[in-house]
Amino acid sequence: MHRLKTLSLTTLVSAFVGVLLIALTPQAALADKPHLYGSNAWTNNAGILLGGPGTNYPQAGAVDGKVRVLVDRCTGRWCQIRAGRQAGWFPLRQLDFGQTPGWDGPRFHSPFRAPGQVCFFSGTNFTGKRFCVASGTYVSDLALLNRDNQVRSIQLNGNSSALVCRDFNLTNYCVRIVRDKKYLPEGLGGAVSSFRVY
């Protein structure tokens, strides 16, 4: 009988520790936030991966050119990326956040328009939570407003336009919005972190 109680207690403690370890893993903590797993990008050229954001860090691996990678986060000039089993920091200027390789950054052919108002919606087809801002508004980090990675459709009112970007401070993949968008392009819907309204 004593052995049965010891076995049951051991089993219970082991199960509790196992559940606790699973619950505390980063993947479990981020499971309900898929956008935090990384943004798609392509490398413009082959290069080395570094152990930190700068040339003072040791080499951590290498990556081929024109390959798809996942970007975990970026600083001013560097992004932490994953390419297969390789991971490390890579120069931001050597990454392409377009839909296919070869795209070399924002090209805004539409004139900037103003004044007006732009409304951002958490759902597609102008549904869900809404917030509107006037021309001239610049938000460098939507996380400060508890609205990061929530915009899925945008409605323009008056003679307005907007620049929306996947990362804070108008960096990484950006798109000019010059007409109402019932849904945002792939890679941007539910991933907007900064914007400027014109």
PDB file of C-alpha atoms in Angstrom, residues 2-187:
ATOM      1  CA  HIS A   2       2.838   2.388   0.904  1.00  0.00           C
ATOM      2  CA  ARG A   3       4.529   1.647  -2.409  1.00  0.00           C
ATOM      3  CA  LEU A   4       1.286   2.404  -4.311  1.00  0.00           C
ATOM      4  CA  LYS A   5       0.962   5.826  -2.605  1.00  0.00           C
ATOM      5  CA  THR A   6       4.604   6.628  -3.408  1.00  0.00           C
ATOM      6  CA  LEU A   7       4.124   5.583  -7.017  1.00  0.00           C
ATOM      7  CA  SER A   8       0.960   7.681  -7.345  1.00  0.00           C
ATOM      8  CA  LEU A   9       2.635  10.718  -5.787  1.00  0.00           C
ATOM      9  CA  THR A  10       5.661  10.312  -8.081  1.00  0.00           C
ATOM     10  CA  THR A  11       3.411  10.006 -11.121  1.00  0.00           C
ATOM     11  CA  LEU A  12       1.407  13.068 -10.086  1.00  0.00           C
ATOM     12  CA  VAL A  13       4.522  15.200  -9.502  1.00  0.00           C
ATOM     13  CA  SER A  14       6.039  14.070 -12.827  1.00  0.00           C
ATOM     14  CA  ALA A  15       2.850  14.919 -14.699  1.00  0.00           C
ATOM     15  CA  PHE A  16       2.672  18.338 -13.034  1.00  0.00           C
ATOM     16  CA  VAL A  17       6.304  19.129 -13.913  1.00  0.00           C
ATOM     17  CA  GLY A  18       5.724  17.990 -17.514  1.00  0.00           C
ATOM     18  CA  VAL A  19       2.667  20.205 -17.921  1.00  0.00           C
ATOM     19  CA  LEU A  20       4.525  23.123 -16.342  1.00  0.00           C
ATOM     20  CA  LEU A  21       7.476  22.726 -18.714  1.00  0.00           C
ATOM     21  CA  ILE A  22       5.195  22.589 -21.741  1.00  0.00           C
ATOM     22  CA  ALA A  23       3.265  25.652 -20.579  1.00  0.00           C
ATOM     23  CA  LEU A  24       6.437  27.661 -20.050  1.00  0.00           C
ATOM     24  CA  THR A  25       8.053  27.046 -23.436  1.00  0.00           C
ATOM     25  CA  PRO A  26       8.205  30.118 -25.699  1.00  0.00           C
ATOM     26  CA  GLN A  27       6.246  28.331 -28.416  1.00  0.00           C
ATOM     27  CA  ALA A  28       3.388  27.600 -26.023  1.00  0.00           C
ATOM     28  CA  ALA A  29       3.418  31.175 -24.771  1.00  0.00           C
ATOM     29  CA  LEU A  30       3.201  32.479 -28.344  1.00  0.00           C
ATOM     30  CA  ALA A  31       0.862  29.834 -29.742  1.00  0.00           C
ATOM     31  CA  ASP A  32      -2.111  32.190 -29.819  1.00  0.00           C
ATOM     32  CA  LYS A  33      -0.044  34.898 -31.559  1.00  0.00           C
ATOM     33  CA  PRO A  34       1.127  33.426 -34.874  1.00  0.00           C
ATOM     34  CA  HIS A  35       2.400  36.783 -36.152  1.00  0.00           C
ATOM     35  CA  LEU A  36       5.129  36.611 -33.504  1.00  0.00           C
ATOM     36  CA  TYR A  37       6.641  33.553 -35.147  1.00  0.00           C
ATOM     37  CA  GLY A  38       8.248  35.717 -37.818  1.00  0.00           C
ATOM     38  CA  SER A  39       7.545  37.647 -40.976  1.00  0.00           C
ATOM     39  CA  ASN A  40       8.421  36.330 -44.414  1.00  0.00           C
ATOM     40  CA  ALA A  41      11.304  37.944 -46.268  1.00  0.00           C
ATOM     41  CA  TRP A  42      13.907  37.033 -48.878  1.00  0.00           C
ATOM     42  CA  THR A  43      17.654  37.546 -48.813  1.00  0.00           C
ATOM     43  CA  ASN A  44      18.949  39.773 -51.607  1.00  0.00           C
ATOM     44  CA  ASN A  45      22.431  38.217 -51.488  1.00  0.00           C
ATOM     45  CA  ALA A  46      24.234  35.403 -49.710  1.00  0.00           C
ATOM     46  CA  GLY A  47      25.893  36.436 -46.460  1.00  0.00           C
ATOM     47  CA  ILE A  48      26.956  35.512 -42.980  1.00  0.00           C
ATOM     48  CA  LEU A  49      24.692  35.435 -39.955  1.00  0.00           C
ATOM     49  CA  LEU A  50      26.025  37.087 -36.816  1.00  0.00           C
ATOM     50  CA  GLY A  51      25.432  36.362 -33.134  1.00  0.00           C
ATOM     51  CA  GLY A  52      23.990  39.843 -32.527  1.00  0.00           C
ATOM     52  CA  PRO A  53      22.910  43.063 -34.276  1.00  0.00           C
ATOM     53  CA  GLY A  54      26.261  44.346 -35.542  1.00  0.00           C
ATOM     54  CA  THR A  55      29.637  43.425 -36.984  1.00  0.00           C
ATOM     55  CA  ASN A  56      31.192  43.180 -33.510  1.00  0.00           C
ATOM     56  CA  TYR A  57      29.398  39.867 -32.921  1.00  0.00           C
ATOM     57  CA  PRO A  58      30.827  36.468 -33.909  1.00  0.00           C
ATOM     58  CA  GLN A  59      29.648  34.577 -36.968  1.00  0.00           C
ATOM     59  CA  ALA A  60      26.671  32.323 -36.194  1.00  0.00           C
ATOM     60  CA  GLY A  61      26.059  30.790 -39.623  1.00  0.00           C
ATOM     61  CA  ALA A  62      25.481  31.636 -43.263  1.00  0.00           C
ATOM     62  CA  VAL A  63      22.534  32.082 -45.590  1.00  0.00           C
ATOM     63  CA  ASP A  64      22.210  31.801 -49.377  1.00  0.00           C
ATOM     64  CA  GLY A  65      20.985  34.610 -51.608  1.00  0.00           C
ATOM     65  CA  LYS A  66      17.427  34.814 -52.936  1.00  0.00           C
ATOM     66  CA  VAL A  67      16.051  32.435 -50.292  1.00  0.00           C
ATOM     67  CA  ARG A  68      12.970  32.801 -48.129  1.00  0.00           C
ATOM     68  CA  VAL A  69      13.665  33.457 -44.445  1.00  0.00           C
ATOM     69  CA  LEU A  70      11.626  34.207 -41.334  1.00  0.00           C
ATOM     70  CA  VAL A  71      12.319  37.507 -39.591  1.00  0.00           C
ATOM     71  CA  ASP A  72      11.808  37.404 -35.829  1.00  0.00           C
ATOM     72  CA  ARG A  73      12.599  41.064 -35.099  1.00  0.00           C
ATOM     73  CA  CYS A  74      14.590  44.025 -36.354  1.00  0.00           C
ATOM     74  CA  THR A  75      16.611  46.839 -34.829  1.00  0.00           C
ATOM     75  CA  GLY A  76      17.669  49.971 -36.695  1.00  0.00           C
ATOM     76  CA  ARG A  77      19.897  48.203 -39.251  1.00  0.00           C
ATOM     77  CA  TRP A  78      19.779  44.501 -38.401  1.00  0.00           C
ATOM     78  CA  CYS A  79      17.169  41.731 -38.352  1.00  0.00           C
ATOM     79  CA  GLN A  80      17.192  38.462 -36.459  1.00  0.00           C
ATOM     80  CA  ILE A  81      16.318  35.797 -39.038  1.00  0.00           C
ATOM     81  CA  ARG A  82      15.884  32.045 -39.396  1.00  0.00           C
ATOM     82  CA  ALA A  83      16.701  30.130 -42.571  1.00  0.00           C
ATOM     83  CA  GLY A  84      16.181  26.403 -42.134  1.00  0.00           C
ATOM     84  CA  ARG A  85      18.390  25.369 -39.208  1.00  0.00           C
ATOM     85  CA  GLN A  86      20.469  28.555 -39.445  1.00  0.00           C
ATOM     86  CA  ALA A  87      19.638  31.548 -37.253  1.00  0.00           C
ATOM     87  CA  GLY A  88      21.302  34.861 -36.546  1.00  0.00           C
ATOM     88  CA  TRP A  89      21.394  38.566 -37.337  1.00  0.00           C
ATOM     89  CA  PHE A  90      21.475  39.792 -40.948  1.00  0.00           C
ATOM     90  CA  PRO A  91      21.662  43.350 -42.379  1.00  0.00           C
ATOM     91  CA  LEU A  92      18.198  44.871 -42.877  1.00  0.00           C
ATOM     92  CA  ARG A  93      19.272  46.399 -46.209  1.00  0.00           C
ATOM     93  CA  GLN A  94      19.999  42.870 -47.487  1.00  0.00           C
ATOM     94  CA  LEU A  95      16.426  41.699 -46.878  1.00  0.00           C
ATOM     95  CA  ASP A  96      13.472  42.033 -49.204  1.00  0.00           C
ATOM     96  CA  PHE A  97      10.001  42.203 -47.624  1.00  0.00           C
ATOM     97  CA  GLY A  98       8.111  42.192 -50.933  1.00  0.00           C
ATOM     98  CA  GLN A  99       5.954  39.353 -52.140  1.00  0.00           C
ATOM     99  CA  THR A 100       8.717  37.890 -54.335  1.00  0.00           C
ATOM    100  CA  PRO A 101      12.494  38.290 -54.574  1.00  0.00           C
ATOM    101  CA  GLY A 102      13.800  41.200 -56.605  1.00  0.00           C
ATOM    102  CA  TRP A 103      11.581  43.874 -55.098  1.00  0.00           C
ATOM    103  CA  ASP A 104      13.887  46.608 -53.840  1.00  0.00           C
ATOM    104  CA  GLY A 105      11.732  48.652 -51.498  1.00  0.00           C
ATOM    105  CA  PRO A 106       8.716  50.936 -51.517  1.00  0.00           C
ATOM    106  CA  ARG A 107       7.872  52.651 -54.787  1.00  0.00           C
ATOM    107  CA  PHE A 108       5.066  55.120 -54.250  1.00  0.00           C
ATOM    108  CA  HIS A 109       3.756  56.235 -57.628  1.00  0.00           C
ATOM    109  CA  SER A 110       0.530  57.677 -56.245  1.00  0.00           C
ATOM    110  CA  PRO A 111       0.651  61.292 -55.115  1.00  0.00           C
ATOM    111  CA  PHE A 112       0.271  61.937 -51.399  1.00  0.00           C
ATOM    112  CA  ARG A 113      -3.217  63.254 -50.797  1.00  0.00           C
ATOM    113  CA  ALA A 114      -4.716  65.275 -47.965  1.00  0.00           C
ATOM    114  CA  PRO A 115      -6.718  66.299 -45.971  1.00  0.00           C
ATOM    115  CA  GLY A 116      -9.088  63.655 -44.760  1.00  0.00           C
ATOM    116  CA  GLN A 117      -9.489  60.834 -42.303  1.00  0.00           C
ATOM    117  CA  VAL A 118      -8.480  57.171 -42.341  1.00  0.00           C
ATOM    118  CA  CYS A 119     -10.276  54.464 -40.364  1.00  0.00           C
ATOM    119  CA  PHE A 120      -8.575  51.218 -39.367  1.00  0.00           C
ATOM    120  CA  PHE A 121     -10.599  48.054 -38.637  1.00  0.00           C
ATOM    121  CA  SER A 122      -9.647  44.888 -36.754  1.00  0.00           C
ATOM    122  CA  GLY A 123     -11.731  42.747 -39.123  1.00  0.00           C
ATOM    123  CA  THR A 124     -11.860  42.377 -42.888  1.00  0.00           C
ATOM    124  CA  ASN A 125     -14.640  44.133 -44.833  1.00  0.00           C
ATOM    125  CA  PHE A 126     -14.549  47.107 -42.426  1.00  0.00           C
ATOM    126  CA  THR A 127     -15.763  45.069 -39.453  1.00  0.00           C
ATOM    127  CA  GLY A 128     -14.578  44.695 -35.887  1.00  0.00           C
ATOM    128  CA  LYS A 129     -13.053  47.374 -33.700  1.00  0.00           C
ATOM    129  CA  ARG A 130     -12.549  50.694 -35.481  1.00  0.00           C
ATOM    130  CA  PHE A 131     -10.367  53.700 -34.837  1.00  0.00           C
ATOM    131  CA  CYS A 132     -10.029  56.741 -37.076  1.00  0.00           C
ATOM    132  CA  VAL A 133      -7.306  59.375 -37.356  1.00  0.00           C
ATOM    133  CA  ALA A 134      -6.911  62.622 -39.291  1.00  0.00           C
ATOM    134  CA  SER A 135      -4.394  63.482 -42.004  1.00  0.00           C
ATOM    135  CA  GLY A 136      -1.014  64.296 -40.518  1.00  0.00           C
ATOM    136  CA  THR A 137      -1.160  61.533 -37.893  1.00  0.00           C
ATOM    137  CA  TYR A 138       1.975  59.438 -37.460  1.00  0.00           C
ATOM    138  CA  VAL A 139       2.010  56.401 -35.165  1.00  0.00           C
ATOM    139  CA  SER A 140       5.488  54.894 -34.849  1.00  0.00           C
ATOM    140  CA  ASP A 141       4.429  51.881 -32.764  1.00  0.00           C
ATOM    141  CA  LEU A 142       0.831  50.650 -32.542  1.00  0.00           C
ATOM    142  CA  ALA A 143       1.783  48.521 -29.534  1.00  0.00           C
ATOM    143  CA  LEU A 144       1.772  51.751 -27.513  1.00  0.00           C
ATOM    144  CA  LEU A 145      -1.942  52.082 -28.346  1.00  0.00           C
ATOM    145  CA  ASN A 146      -2.684  48.373 -27.748  1.00  0.00           C
ATOM    146  CA  ARG A 147      -3.500  48.001 -31.460  1.00  0.00           C
ATOM    147  CA  ASP A 148      -0.358  46.277 -32.771  1.00  0.00           C
ATOM    148  CA  ASN A 149      -0.974  43.596 -35.407  1.00  0.00           C
ATOM    149  CA  GLN A 150      -4.737  44.137 -35.391  1.00  0.00           C
ATOM    150  CA  VAL A 151      -5.495  46.100 -38.592  1.00  0.00           C
ATOM    151  CA  ARG A 152      -7.148  43.980 -41.305  1.00  0.00           C
ATOM    152  CA  SER A 153      -9.030  46.573 -43.385  1.00  0.00           C
ATOM    153  CA  ILE A 154      -8.719  50.318 -44.017  1.00  0.00           C
ATOM    154  CA  GLN A 155     -11.279  52.899 -45.136  1.00  0.00           C
ATOM    155  CA  LEU A 156     -10.338  56.331 -46.510  1.00  0.00           C
ATOM    156  CA  ASN A 157     -12.567  59.358 -45.981  1.00  0.00           C
ATOM    157  CA  GLY A 158     -12.073  62.647 -47.793  1.00  0.00           C
ATOM    158  CA  ASN A 159      -8.928  63.126 -49.837  1.00  0.00           C
ATOM    159  CA  SER A 160      -6.637  61.006 -47.645  1.00  0.00           C
ATOM    160  CA  SER A 161      -4.083  58.239 -48.056  1.00  0.00           C
ATOM    161  CA  ALA A 162      -1.919  56.212 -45.694  1.00  0.00           C
ATOM    162  CA  LEU A 163       1.408  54.435 -45.500  1.00  0.00           C
ATOM    163  CA  VAL A 164       1.159  51.277 -43.362  1.00  0.00           C
ATOM    164  CA  CYS A 165       4.141  49.131 -42.360  1.00  0.00           C
ATOM    165  CA  ARG A 166       4.674  45.731 -40.810  1.00  0.00           C
ATOM    166  CA  ASP A 167       7.243  46.939 -38.266  1.00  0.00           C
ATOM    167  CA  PHE A 168       7.523  49.958 -35.973  1.00  0.00           C
ATOM    168  CA  ASN A 169       8.961  53.285 -37.223  1.00  0.00           C
ATOM    169  CA  LEU A 170       7.666  52.685 -40.770  1.00  0.00           C
ATOM    170  CA  THR A 171      10.140  49.892 -41.487  1.00  0.00           C
ATOM    171  CA  ASN A 172      10.127  46.521 -43.226  1.00  0.00           C
ATOM    172  CA  TYR A 173       7.247  45.717 -45.572  1.00  0.00           C
ATOM    173  CA  CYS A 174       5.225  48.907 -46.259  1.00  0.00           C
ATOM    174  CA  VAL A 175       2.250  49.591 -48.534  1.00  0.00           C
ATOM    175  CA  ARG A 176       0.632  52.856 -49.657  1.00  0.00           C
ATOM    176  CA  ILE A 177      -3.139  52.832 -49.266  1.00  0.00           C
ATOM    177  CA  VAL A 178      -4.838  55.166 -51.780  1.00  0.00           C
ATOM    178  CA  ARG A 179      -8.288  53.546 -51.864  1.00  0.00           C
ATOM    179  CA  ASP A 180     -10.459  51.577 -49.443  1.00  0.00           C
ATOM    180  CA  LYS A 181      -9.083  48.108 -48.678  1.00  0.00           C
ATOM    181  CA  LYS A 182     -11.575  45.443 -47.552  1.00  0.00           C
ATOM    182  CA  TYR A 183      -8.563  43.296 -46.692  1.00  0.00           C
ATOM    183  CA  LEU A 184      -4.844  44.033 -46.640  1.00  0.00           C
ATOM    184  CA  PRO A 185      -2.255  42.288 -48.828  1.00  0.00           C
ATOM    185  CA  GLU A 186      -0.781  38.964 -47.743  1.00  0.00           C
ATOM    186  CA  GLY A 187       1.845  39.521 -45.082  1.00  0.00           C
TER     187      GLY A 187
END
